[in-house]
Short mmCIF file of C-alpha atoms and ligand atoms in Angstrom, two decimals:
data_model
loop_
_atom_site.label_atom_id
_atom_site.label_comp_id
_atom_site.label_asym_id
_atom_site.label_seq_id
_atom_site.Cartn_x
_atom_site.Cartn_y
_atom_site.Cartn_z
CA MET A 721 -32.63 23.72 -10.81
CA LEU A 722 -31.18 20.04 -11.12
CA ARG A 723 -30.18 18.02 -8.20
CA VAL A 724 -26.52 16.77 -8.33
CA PRO A 725 -25.73 13.31 -6.96
CA THR A 726 -22.66 12.66 -4.76
CA LYS A 727 -20.67 9.36 -3.56
CA GLU A 728 -20.82 8.70 -0.21
CA THR A 729 -17.74 9.33 1.96
CA GLU A 730 -17.06 9.33 6.04
CA LEU A 731 -14.85 11.31 7.88
CA ALA A 732 -13.07 8.24 9.44
CA TYR A 733 -11.15 7.86 6.14
CA TYR A 734 -9.19 10.68 7.66
CA THR A 735 -8.01 8.92 10.69
CA GLY A 736 -4.30 9.11 11.30
CA VAL A 737 -3.76 11.78 8.02
CA ILE A 738 -4.79 14.62 10.08
CA SER A 739 -4.62 15.46 13.71
CA ASP A 740 -7.03 14.07 16.20
CA SER A 741 -7.93 17.64 17.36
CA LEU A 742 -9.28 18.59 14.10
CA LEU A 743 -11.09 14.89 13.75
CA SER A 744 -12.70 16.13 17.16
CA GLU A 745 -13.27 20.01 16.55
CA ILE A 746 -15.49 18.65 13.48
CA THR A 747 -17.29 16.00 15.37
CA GLN A 748 -18.01 18.70 18.55
CA THR A 749 -19.56 21.29 16.07
CA ALA A 750 -21.39 19.14 13.57
CA GLU A 751 -22.86 18.29 16.93
CA ARG A 752 -24.35 21.68 17.33
CA LEU A 753 -25.60 21.82 13.51
CA ARG A 754 -27.37 18.19 13.39
CA GLY A 755 -30.09 18.11 10.94
CA CYS A 756 -29.17 21.62 9.72
CA ARG A 757 -30.30 21.86 6.24
CA ILE A 758 -27.55 23.37 3.93
CA VAL A 759 -28.54 23.60 0.00
CA HIS A 760 -25.29 24.91 -2.01
CA VAL A 761 -25.92 25.88 -5.65
CA ASN A 762 -23.44 26.59 -8.24
CA ALA A 763 -23.69 26.71 -12.05
CA THR A 764 -22.05 23.01 -13.22
CA PRO A 765 -22.20 19.64 -11.87
CA ALA A 766 -18.64 18.67 -13.80
CA GLY A 767 -15.46 20.42 -14.98
CA GLY A 768 -13.61 23.04 -12.87
CA GLY A 769 -12.85 23.35 -9.20
CA VAL A 770 -16.17 24.21 -7.10
CA ALA A 771 -17.57 21.09 -9.08
CA GLU A 772 -14.43 18.85 -7.34
CA ILE A 773 -14.73 20.29 -4.21
CA LEU A 774 -18.95 19.88 -3.64
CA GLN A 775 -18.55 16.76 -4.82
CA SER A 776 -16.75 15.83 -1.63
CA LEU A 777 -17.63 18.31 0.58
CA VAL A 778 -21.14 17.67 0.12
CA PRO A 779 -21.43 13.74 1.24
CA LEU A 780 -18.61 15.22 3.86
CA MET A 781 -21.12 17.21 5.51
CA CYS A 782 -23.79 14.43 5.28
CA ASN A 783 -21.41 12.11 6.78
CA VAL A 784 -21.21 14.17 10.06
CA GLY A 785 -25.02 14.54 10.44
CA ILE A 786 -26.03 17.77 8.37
CA ASP A 787 -28.69 17.48 5.46
CA ALA A 788 -27.02 19.00 2.94
CA GLU A 789 -27.99 19.07 -0.51
CA TRP A 790 -26.02 20.10 -4.15
CA TYR A 791 -27.91 21.60 -7.05
CA VAL A 792 -26.87 23.64 -10.39
CA ILE A 793 -28.93 25.67 -12.17
CA GLU A 794 -30.28 24.32 -15.47
CA PRO A 795 -27.36 24.66 -18.52
CA ASP A 796 -28.37 27.56 -21.14
CA ALA A 797 -26.01 28.55 -23.95
CA ASP A 798 -26.65 32.31 -23.55
CA PHE A 799 -26.48 32.34 -19.98
CA PHE A 800 -23.30 30.83 -19.98
CA ARG A 801 -21.93 33.04 -22.67
CA VAL A 802 -22.97 36.02 -20.43
CA SER A 803 -21.58 34.38 -17.14
CA LYS A 804 -18.08 33.71 -18.66
CA THR A 805 -17.66 36.97 -19.37
CA LEU A 806 -18.75 38.13 -16.22
CA HIS A 807 -16.57 35.66 -15.04
CA HIS A 808 -13.16 37.25 -16.94
CA CYS A 809 -14.49 40.57 -15.92
CA LEU A 810 -14.48 39.83 -12.36
CA GLN A 811 -10.50 38.44 -13.12
CA GLY A 812 -9.78 41.56 -14.75
CA ASP A 813 -10.97 41.99 -18.58
CA GLY A 814 -11.97 45.25 -19.38
CA ARG A 815 -14.88 44.37 -21.65
CA ASN A 816 -18.52 45.44 -20.33
CA LEU A 817 -21.64 43.83 -20.00
CA SER A 818 -24.69 45.26 -22.40
CA PRO A 819 -27.76 46.04 -20.97
CA GLU A 820 -28.96 43.05 -22.58
CA ASP A 821 -26.49 40.95 -21.37
CA ILE A 822 -27.24 41.70 -17.56
CA GLU A 823 -30.90 40.91 -18.34
CA ILE A 824 -29.99 37.47 -19.48
CA TYR A 825 -27.88 37.05 -16.40
CA LEU A 826 -30.60 38.33 -14.18
CA GLU A 827 -33.51 36.60 -15.64
CA HIS A 828 -31.78 32.79 -15.75
CA ASN A 829 -31.25 33.57 -12.11
CA ARG A 830 -34.74 34.77 -11.75
CA LYS A 831 -36.16 31.67 -13.89
CA SER A 832 -34.00 29.41 -11.35
CA ALA A 833 -35.01 30.80 -8.18
CA CYS A 834 -38.88 30.09 -9.35
CA THR A 835 -38.06 26.60 -10.34
CA ALA A 836 -36.26 26.31 -6.93
CA LYS A 837 -39.46 27.51 -5.24
CA ALA A 838 -41.70 25.12 -7.65
CA MET A 839 -39.81 22.52 -6.24
CA GLY A 840 -40.15 23.23 -2.64
CA LEU A 841 -36.58 23.83 -2.19
CA ALA A 842 -35.95 25.01 1.33
CA ALA A 843 -32.95 25.82 3.52
CA ASP A 844 -31.68 26.90 6.84
CA LEU A 845 -28.59 28.51 4.93
CA TRP A 846 -27.85 28.63 0.89
CA LEU A 847 -24.27 28.40 -0.11
CA ILE A 848 -24.15 30.18 -3.31
CA HIS A 849 -21.06 29.51 -5.04
CA ASP A 850 -19.29 32.12 -7.67
CA ALA A 851 -20.35 34.99 -9.44
CA GLN A 852 -23.17 32.38 -12.31
CA VAL A 853 -25.40 32.35 -9.22
CA LEU A 854 -24.44 35.38 -7.18
CA PRO A 855 -28.19 37.10 -8.17
CA LEU A 856 -30.20 34.00 -6.91
CA ILE A 857 -30.98 35.10 -3.21
CA ARG A 858 -32.46 37.77 -4.12
CA TYR A 859 -35.08 35.83 -6.13
CA LEU A 860 -35.31 33.13 -3.80
CA ASN A 861 -36.47 35.74 -1.33
CA SER A 862 -36.00 33.33 1.57
CA SER A 863 -33.70 31.92 4.48
CA PRO A 864 -29.96 33.63 4.54
CA GLY A 865 -27.48 32.93 2.08
CA VAL A 866 -23.69 33.00 2.10
CA TRP A 867 -21.89 33.91 -1.19
CA VAL A 868 -18.72 32.23 -1.86
CA CYS A 869 -16.39 33.68 -4.66
CA HIS A 870 -14.14 30.99 -5.98
CA VAL A 871 -12.32 33.44 -8.52
CA ASP A 872 -9.30 35.60 -8.31
CA THR A 873 -10.54 39.07 -8.05
CA THR A 874 -7.20 40.95 -6.86
CA ARG A 875 -8.03 43.26 -9.97
CA PRO A 876 -11.53 43.32 -10.97
CA ASN A 877 -12.78 45.32 -13.40
CA GLU A 878 -14.71 48.03 -11.39
CA THR A 879 -17.60 48.61 -13.97
CA VAL A 880 -18.82 45.26 -13.54
CA ARG A 881 -17.56 44.83 -9.82
CA GLU A 882 -20.18 47.72 -9.03
CA ILE A 883 -22.99 46.00 -11.18
CA LEU A 884 -22.58 43.05 -9.19
CA HIS A 885 -22.15 44.70 -5.63
CA PRO A 886 -25.83 45.48 -4.67
CA TYR A 887 -26.22 41.23 -4.87
CA MET A 888 -23.54 40.68 -3.08
CA CYS A 889 -24.59 42.86 0.10
CA ASP A 890 -27.94 40.56 -0.42
CA TYR A 891 -25.70 37.84 1.78
CA ARG A 892 -25.38 37.46 5.01
CA MET A 893 -21.61 36.25 4.83
CA LEU A 894 -19.27 36.41 2.31
CA VAL A 895 -16.46 33.62 1.79
CA ALA A 896 -13.58 34.03 -0.34
CA SER A 897 -9.86 32.18 -0.64
CA MET A 898 -8.10 35.38 -0.21
CA PRO A 899 -8.64 38.28 1.82
CA GLU A 900 -7.63 40.51 -1.30
CA TYR A 901 -10.69 39.05 -3.08
CA LEU A 902 -12.98 40.56 -1.05
CA PRO A 903 -14.61 43.31 -2.47
CA ALA A 904 -13.96 46.61 -0.88
CA GLY A 905 -17.13 48.65 0.17
CA ASN A 906 -18.79 45.25 1.67
CA ASN A 907 -19.15 46.74 5.19
CA SER A 908 -22.89 45.61 5.45
CA CYS A 909 -21.25 42.11 4.94
CA ARG A 910 -19.46 39.92 6.96
CA THR A 911 -16.51 38.27 5.22
CA VAL A 912 -14.66 35.43 5.89
CA VAL A 913 -11.66 33.80 4.45
CA PHE A 914 -10.35 30.11 3.83
CA PRO A 915 -9.11 28.39 0.85
CA PRO A 916 -10.84 25.06 -0.74
CA ALA A 917 -9.01 22.08 -0.38
CA ILE A 918 -8.60 18.58 -2.21
CA ASP A 919 -10.37 14.67 -1.53
CA PRO A 920 -6.99 12.56 -1.19
CA PHE A 921 -9.46 9.78 -1.44
CA ILE A 922 -11.06 10.31 -4.56
CA PRO A 923 -10.39 7.91 -7.49
CA LYS A 924 -8.38 10.84 -9.35
CA HIS A 925 -5.90 11.25 -5.94
CA ARG A 926 -5.30 7.46 -5.92
CA PRO A 927 -1.82 6.46 -5.13
CA LEU A 928 -0.19 5.41 -8.13
CA ASP A 929 3.42 5.28 -8.57
CA PHE A 930 6.07 7.04 -11.01
CA CYS A 931 6.29 3.49 -13.00
CA GLN A 932 2.76 2.97 -13.25
CA ALA A 933 1.81 6.60 -14.14
CA ARG A 934 4.43 6.56 -16.79
CA LYS A 935 3.10 3.39 -18.52
CA VAL A 936 -0.90 5.22 -18.88
CA LEU A 937 1.44 8.47 -20.45
CA ALA A 938 2.94 6.10 -22.67
CA ARG A 939 -0.34 4.81 -23.71
CA LEU A 940 -1.02 8.28 -24.45
CA GLY A 941 1.71 8.90 -26.85
CA LEU A 942 4.35 10.21 -24.72
CA ASP A 943 7.99 8.69 -24.18
CA PRO A 944 8.12 7.01 -20.80
CA ASP A 945 11.78 7.50 -20.92
CA ARG A 946 12.30 11.16 -21.63
CA PRO A 947 11.33 14.19 -19.12
CA ILE A 948 7.70 15.30 -19.10
CA VAL A 949 6.42 18.32 -17.75
CA SER A 950 3.08 19.09 -17.75
CA GLN A 951 0.06 21.64 -17.04
CA VAL A 952 -3.54 20.02 -16.15
CA SER A 953 -5.91 23.17 -16.34
CA ARG A 954 -8.84 23.97 -18.11
CA PHE A 955 -8.08 25.52 -21.50
CA ASP A 956 -8.46 29.15 -20.43
CA ARG A 957 -6.38 32.26 -21.00
CA TRP A 958 -5.73 32.86 -17.10
CA LYS A 959 -4.19 29.66 -17.19
CA ASP A 960 -1.44 30.99 -19.80
CA PRO A 961 -1.03 28.08 -21.69
CA TRP A 962 0.84 29.72 -24.37
CA GLY A 963 3.06 31.02 -21.86
CA VAL A 964 3.91 26.90 -21.09
CA ILE A 965 4.94 26.64 -24.48
CA ASP A 966 7.21 29.39 -24.46
CA ALA A 967 8.66 28.38 -21.64
CA TYR A 968 9.52 24.72 -22.67
CA HIS A 969 10.74 25.49 -26.22
CA ILE A 970 13.17 28.03 -23.83
CA ALA A 971 13.87 25.02 -21.55
CA ARG A 972 14.21 22.59 -24.01
CA LYS A 973 17.46 23.90 -25.50
CA GLU A 974 19.00 22.63 -22.25
CA ILE A 975 16.83 19.78 -21.69
CA THR A 976 17.42 17.18 -24.77
CA GLY A 977 14.31 15.26 -25.42
CA LEU A 978 11.91 17.26 -22.84
CA GLN A 979 8.18 16.58 -23.96
CA LEU A 980 5.48 18.86 -22.76
CA ALA A 981 1.61 18.10 -22.03
CA LEU A 982 -1.26 20.26 -21.79
CA VAL A 983 -4.14 18.46 -20.52
CA GLY A 984 -7.88 20.08 -20.45
CA ALA A 985 -10.36 17.80 -20.81
CA MET A 986 -13.54 19.65 -22.03
CA THR A 987 -16.23 18.82 -19.29
CA ALA A 988 -17.38 22.32 -17.99
CA GLY A 989 -20.54 23.49 -19.58
CA ASP A 990 -20.36 26.42 -18.52
CA ASP A 991 -17.31 27.56 -20.03
CA PRO A 992 -18.10 28.31 -23.72
CA ASP A 993 -14.67 29.81 -24.31
CA ALA A 994 -12.43 26.86 -24.07
CA CYS A 995 -12.69 25.60 -28.04
CA GLU A 996 -11.31 28.70 -28.65
CA VAL A 997 -7.86 28.63 -26.41
CA LEU A 998 -7.84 25.20 -27.42
CA ALA A 999 -7.53 26.25 -31.38
CA ASP A 1000 -5.54 29.25 -30.75
CA VAL A 1001 -2.99 26.85 -28.73
CA GLN A 1002 -3.20 23.87 -31.19
CA GLN A 1003 -2.18 26.60 -33.70
CA TYR A 1004 0.31 28.33 -31.50
CA SER A 1005 2.22 24.73 -30.86
CA GLY A 1006 2.81 24.25 -34.21
CA SER A 1007 3.79 20.96 -35.25
CA ASP A 1008 6.16 19.90 -32.55
CA PRO A 1009 5.56 16.21 -31.89
CA ASP A 1010 6.88 16.56 -28.11
CA ILE A 1011 3.88 19.18 -27.37
CA HIS A 1012 0.54 16.41 -26.63
CA LEU A 1013 -2.74 18.22 -26.06
CA PHE A 1014 -5.91 16.50 -24.24
CA SER A 1015 -8.90 18.12 -24.18
CA ASP A 1016 -11.25 15.11 -24.99
CA PRO A 1017 -13.25 13.89 -21.59
CA PHE A 1018 -13.30 10.28 -23.20
CA VAL A 1019 -9.38 9.81 -23.44
CA ILE A 1020 -8.43 11.74 -20.34
CA GLY A 1021 -10.63 10.68 -17.32
CA ASP A 1022 -9.58 10.70 -13.48
CA LEU A 1023 -6.88 7.54 -14.08
CA GLU A 1024 -5.14 9.85 -16.69
CA VAL A 1025 -5.22 13.11 -14.86
CA ASN A 1026 -3.66 11.28 -12.06
CA ALA A 1027 -1.07 9.72 -14.35
CA PHE A 1028 -0.23 13.23 -15.41
CA GLN A 1029 0.09 14.68 -12.07
CA SER A 1030 2.10 11.77 -10.51
CA GLY A 1031 4.41 10.87 -13.55
CA SER A 1032 5.23 14.21 -14.81
CA ASP A 1033 8.97 15.51 -13.52
CA VAL A 1034 7.33 18.71 -13.10
CA ILE A 1035 3.74 20.43 -12.69
CA ILE A 1036 3.29 23.93 -14.12
CA GLN A 1037 0.47 26.24 -13.05
CA LYS A 1038 1.31 29.24 -15.42
CA SER A 1039 -1.50 31.11 -14.36
CA THR A 1040 -1.79 34.71 -14.58
CA ARG A 1041 -5.13 34.95 -12.38
CA GLU A 1042 -6.16 31.95 -10.35
CA GLY A 1043 -8.66 31.87 -7.36
CA PHE A 1044 -7.07 29.03 -5.59
CA GLY A 1045 -5.80 26.51 -8.11
CA LEU A 1046 -6.52 22.84 -6.87
CA THR A 1047 -4.43 21.67 -9.63
CA VAL A 1048 -1.52 22.72 -7.31
CA ALA A 1049 -2.35 21.00 -4.30
CA GLU A 1050 -3.42 17.81 -6.45
CA ALA A 1051 -0.13 17.68 -7.71
CA MET A 1052 2.11 19.06 -4.44
CA TRP A 1053 -0.03 16.01 -2.74
CA LYS A 1054 1.19 13.34 -5.41
CA ARG A 1055 4.66 14.46 -4.49
CA THR A 1056 5.25 16.30 -7.93
CA PRO A 1057 7.25 19.77 -7.93
CA VAL A 1058 5.41 22.72 -9.03
CA ILE A 1059 6.13 25.65 -10.43
CA GLY A 1060 3.18 28.28 -10.32
CA GLY A 1061 2.60 31.67 -11.74
CA ASN A 1062 3.30 34.35 -8.94
CA CYS A 1063 -0.91 34.96 -8.58
CA GLY A 1064 -3.72 34.38 -6.69
CA GLY A 1065 -4.17 31.14 -4.32
CA ILE A 1066 -0.98 30.02 -6.15
CA ARG A 1067 1.12 32.20 -3.99
CA LEU A 1068 -0.82 30.64 -1.04
CA GLN A 1069 -0.27 27.50 -1.65
CA ILE A 1070 3.51 27.64 -2.69
CA ARG A 1071 6.38 29.14 -0.13
CA ASN A 1072 8.71 30.03 -3.23
CA GLY A 1073 11.82 27.71 -3.06
CA GLU A 1074 10.49 25.40 -0.55
CA THR A 1075 7.37 23.86 -1.48
CA GLY A 1076 7.06 24.64 -4.78
CA PHE A 1077 8.50 27.70 -6.95
CA LEU A 1078 6.82 30.63 -7.85
CA VAL A 1079 7.25 32.55 -11.08
CA ASP A 1080 6.80 35.77 -12.82
CA ASP A 1081 7.71 35.33 -16.28
CA THR A 1082 8.42 33.18 -18.78
CA PRO A 1083 11.87 33.12 -18.73
CA SER A 1084 12.00 32.26 -14.61
CA CYS A 1085 9.41 29.82 -15.72
CA ALA A 1086 11.79 28.17 -18.07
CA GLN A 1087 15.28 28.33 -15.82
CA THR A 1088 13.18 26.95 -12.70
CA MET A 1089 12.50 23.70 -14.87
CA VAL A 1090 15.79 23.29 -16.08
CA THR A 1091 16.97 22.98 -12.55
CA LEU A 1092 14.66 21.37 -11.74
CA LEU A 1093 14.96 18.93 -14.39
CA GLN A 1094 18.53 18.70 -13.71
CA ASP A 1095 18.56 18.54 -9.96
CA ARG A 1096 16.41 15.76 -9.08
CA LYS A 1097 17.42 15.81 -5.28
CA LEU A 1098 16.06 19.16 -5.21
CA ALA A 1099 13.05 18.00 -6.99
CA ARG A 1100 12.52 14.85 -4.50
CA LYS A 1101 13.04 17.71 -1.78
CA ILE A 1102 10.25 20.46 -2.89
CA GLY A 1103 8.03 17.27 -3.67
CA GLU A 1104 8.03 16.06 -0.08
CA ALA A 1105 7.39 19.91 1.25
CA GLY A 1106 4.53 20.12 -1.03
CA ARG A 1107 2.72 16.91 0.27
CA GLU A 1108 3.53 17.67 3.78
CA SER A 1109 1.88 21.26 3.07
CA VAL A 1110 -1.29 19.99 1.65
CA ARG A 1111 -1.59 17.42 4.30
CA GLN A 1112 -1.57 20.00 7.00
CA ASN A 1113 -3.50 23.03 5.18
CA TYR A 1114 -5.44 21.70 2.23
CA LEU A 1115 -7.34 18.68 2.74
CA MET A 1116 -10.80 18.25 3.02
CA PRO A 1117 -11.53 18.41 6.33
CA ARG A 1118 -10.23 21.28 7.12
CA LEU A 1119 -12.56 22.64 4.97
CA LEU A 1120 -15.44 20.87 6.34
CA ARG A 1121 -14.38 22.35 9.73
CA ASP A 1122 -14.06 26.08 8.24
CA TYR A 1123 -17.80 25.61 6.89
CA LEU A 1124 -19.11 24.35 9.63
CA HIS A 1125 -17.99 27.36 11.96
CA LEU A 1126 -19.51 29.46 8.99
CA VAL A 1127 -22.78 27.78 8.74
CA LEU A 1128 -22.94 28.30 12.82
CA ASN A 1129 -22.17 31.94 12.51
CA ALA A 1130 -24.45 32.41 9.44
CA VAL A 1131 -27.38 30.74 10.93
CA ASP A 1132 -27.74 32.50 14.19
CA GLY A 1133 -24.13 33.52 15.47
CA ARG A 1134 -23.49 30.50 17.43
CA GLY A 1135 -20.11 29.97 16.45
CA PRO A 1136 -16.78 31.08 17.01
CA ALA A 1137 -16.46 35.27 15.98
CA ALA A 1138 -16.27 35.58 12.11
CA HIS A 1139 -12.74 35.97 11.13
CA PRO A 1140 -12.51 39.92 10.45
CA GLN A 1141 -11.89 41.13 6.61
CA PRO A 1142 -7.95 40.80 6.92
CA GLU A 1143 -5.60 43.45 5.28
CA THR A 1144 -3.07 41.60 3.38
CA THR A 1145 -2.71 38.34 4.91
CA ALA A 1146 -5.08 35.11 4.48
CA THR A 1147 -6.22 33.25 7.55
CA VAL A 1148 -4.92 29.96 6.85
CA PHE A 1149 -6.21 26.99 8.76
CA SER A 1150 -3.63 24.32 9.85
CA ASN A 1151 -4.88 20.62 10.32
CA ASN A 1152 -2.41 20.79 13.44
N1 UDP B 922 -9.13 18.82 -14.04
C1 UDP B 922 -9.46 17.54 -14.58
N2 UDP B 922 -9.18 17.39 -15.68
C2 UDP B 922 -8.61 18.18 -16.73
C3 UDP B 922 -8.04 19.45 -16.08
C4 UDP B 922 -8.60 19.68 -14.89
O1 UDP B 922 -10.17 16.87 -13.55
O2 UDP B 922 -8.58 17.62 -17.64
C5 UDP B 922 -9.87 19.26 -12.74
C6 UDP B 922 -8.27 19.50 -12.00
O3 UDP B 922 -7.83 18.21 -11.42
C7 UDP B 922 -8.88 20.23 -10.99
C8 UDP B 922 -9.82 21.08 -11.40
O4 UDP B 922 -10.42 20.22 -12.80
O5 UDP B 922 -9.76 19.32 -9.83
C9 UDP B 922 -9.66 22.39 -11.66
O6 UDP B 922 -9.43 23.48 -10.62
P1 UDP B 922 -8.89 24.54 -10.27
O7 UDP B 922 -9.02 25.21 -8.99
O8 UDP B 922 -7.39 24.27 -10.21
O9 UDP B 922 -9.08 25.37 -11.91
P2 UDP B 922 -10.68 26.10 -12.59
O10 UDP B 922 -10.62 25.38 -13.27
O11 UDP B 922 -11.52 26.24 -11.45
O12 UDP B 922 -9.81 27.24 -12.66
#
C-alpha cells in the first residue's frame, strides 16, 4: 500500500461561494468527528475521477479536523488487466472472468491487506473506492468499511455482479452516485446515494478567459479563429469517441471550418485498454487535419485541460455509461455548454435544455452541436445555468458534508438516518 500525498486546502476558501448554512453544517458535523481516523483506499493515485475527487476531499477532511489519509494498492499489470475487465463488466460488458482471473484479483487484494497490516495501518472507518479494491475489507479483517461505487452499474453483467455481491455484503454501508447503481439484494447493507463533486480551487479549474484559453489551444495546433468542439475524457469505449467523430462529421456539413479535439491524457495506471482504444480512434479519425487527438500527459496538463474546457464552443461527453462524469461538471463550471450522452450521472447533472443537453444518438448530438454553434445567445444562457447548477449541487463542500454524515452513521450511528435506498430518483443535495 502506498500513501498518496495531497496538497493542503481550506474550507474557508468557499466563503461566499457556497451558502453560510452549508459551511456551518459542515463545521458542526465535523466537530462531532474531531480526530476520527478515516483511511481512503483506491487503485490509482492519478487519472480518472476517483483520484480527482480524493486529491481534494482528503485534505478538506483534514482541514475540518478529521485524521484522513489516502492509500493506493501497489500497481500490478496482471491485476489491472483483470480489474479493468471487471470494471467493464460492471458497466455491462458481456465477457466473463475466468477462475484464474478471479484468483489474480483476490490474491492482489489479499496481498494489499497483508501489507496494510504489516504497516500497522488502522482506521475508525475505511472508505474503499470502486471494484478494484472491493475484497480488501474482508482480508483487512478490521474496523468497519464503506464501499463507494463510482461506476455506472445500471445494467451490469449479472454473472460478475453475483461474484462480487458477497464482498459488498462485508461492508457496513454502500455509497453510489445514482440510486439505480445500488445492487439489488443488498438488504443486509445500508445504502446511501450522493454524487461526487469538483474542487474549483485546483489549478485545472482556475479562471481562464476565452481568449487566454484560445491562445493555449492555438499553441496545441488548433485554429483559434474557428469553432471548436471537444471531448475531454480517457480513451475508453464507454465514452464513445467514435460517436463524437461521427457527430462532428455530420455537424461540419453545416458549420464551416469546425474543429474537433479528443483529449485524454494517459495517466491512469489501472487503464491498460486506453492505448487500444486510442489506436482504434486514430484510425477511425482518418487523415482529417481538423480532428485533433491528444493523449500525451507531457503535452496535456492542467492548463491544457482547462483551456479545452474554457475555450471550446461546446463540450461533448457522449458517454453510453457514466458513473458521474466529473468532466461534465467541470465544463459547466466554466460556463461552457455541454452536450452529454443520456446516461448515468450525466442525466443527474444536466437538465435537458436548461443546464445543458442530453442526447440519445449521434444525429441528435450533431444537431445540438449545430444549434449551439449557430445560436450563441442560447449557448451563453445554457453556460450560465450550468455554472449555477454546479455551484448549488456539485462543489466539494457538499460532498464533504455528505461524507461527514456518512461517517457519523457508519462509525456508530450518531448521524442523521442513512438515506433509504430510493426507487428511481437520486438524493441530490443542494448547497443552499
Ligand atoms: N482528465 C484530465 N486529463 C485528461 C482527461 C481527463 O485531467 O486528459 C480528468 C478530468 O478533468 C476529470 C477526470 O479526469 O477530472 C475524469 O473523471 P470523470 O468522472 O469524467 O471520468 P472517469 O475517468 O472517472 O471515467
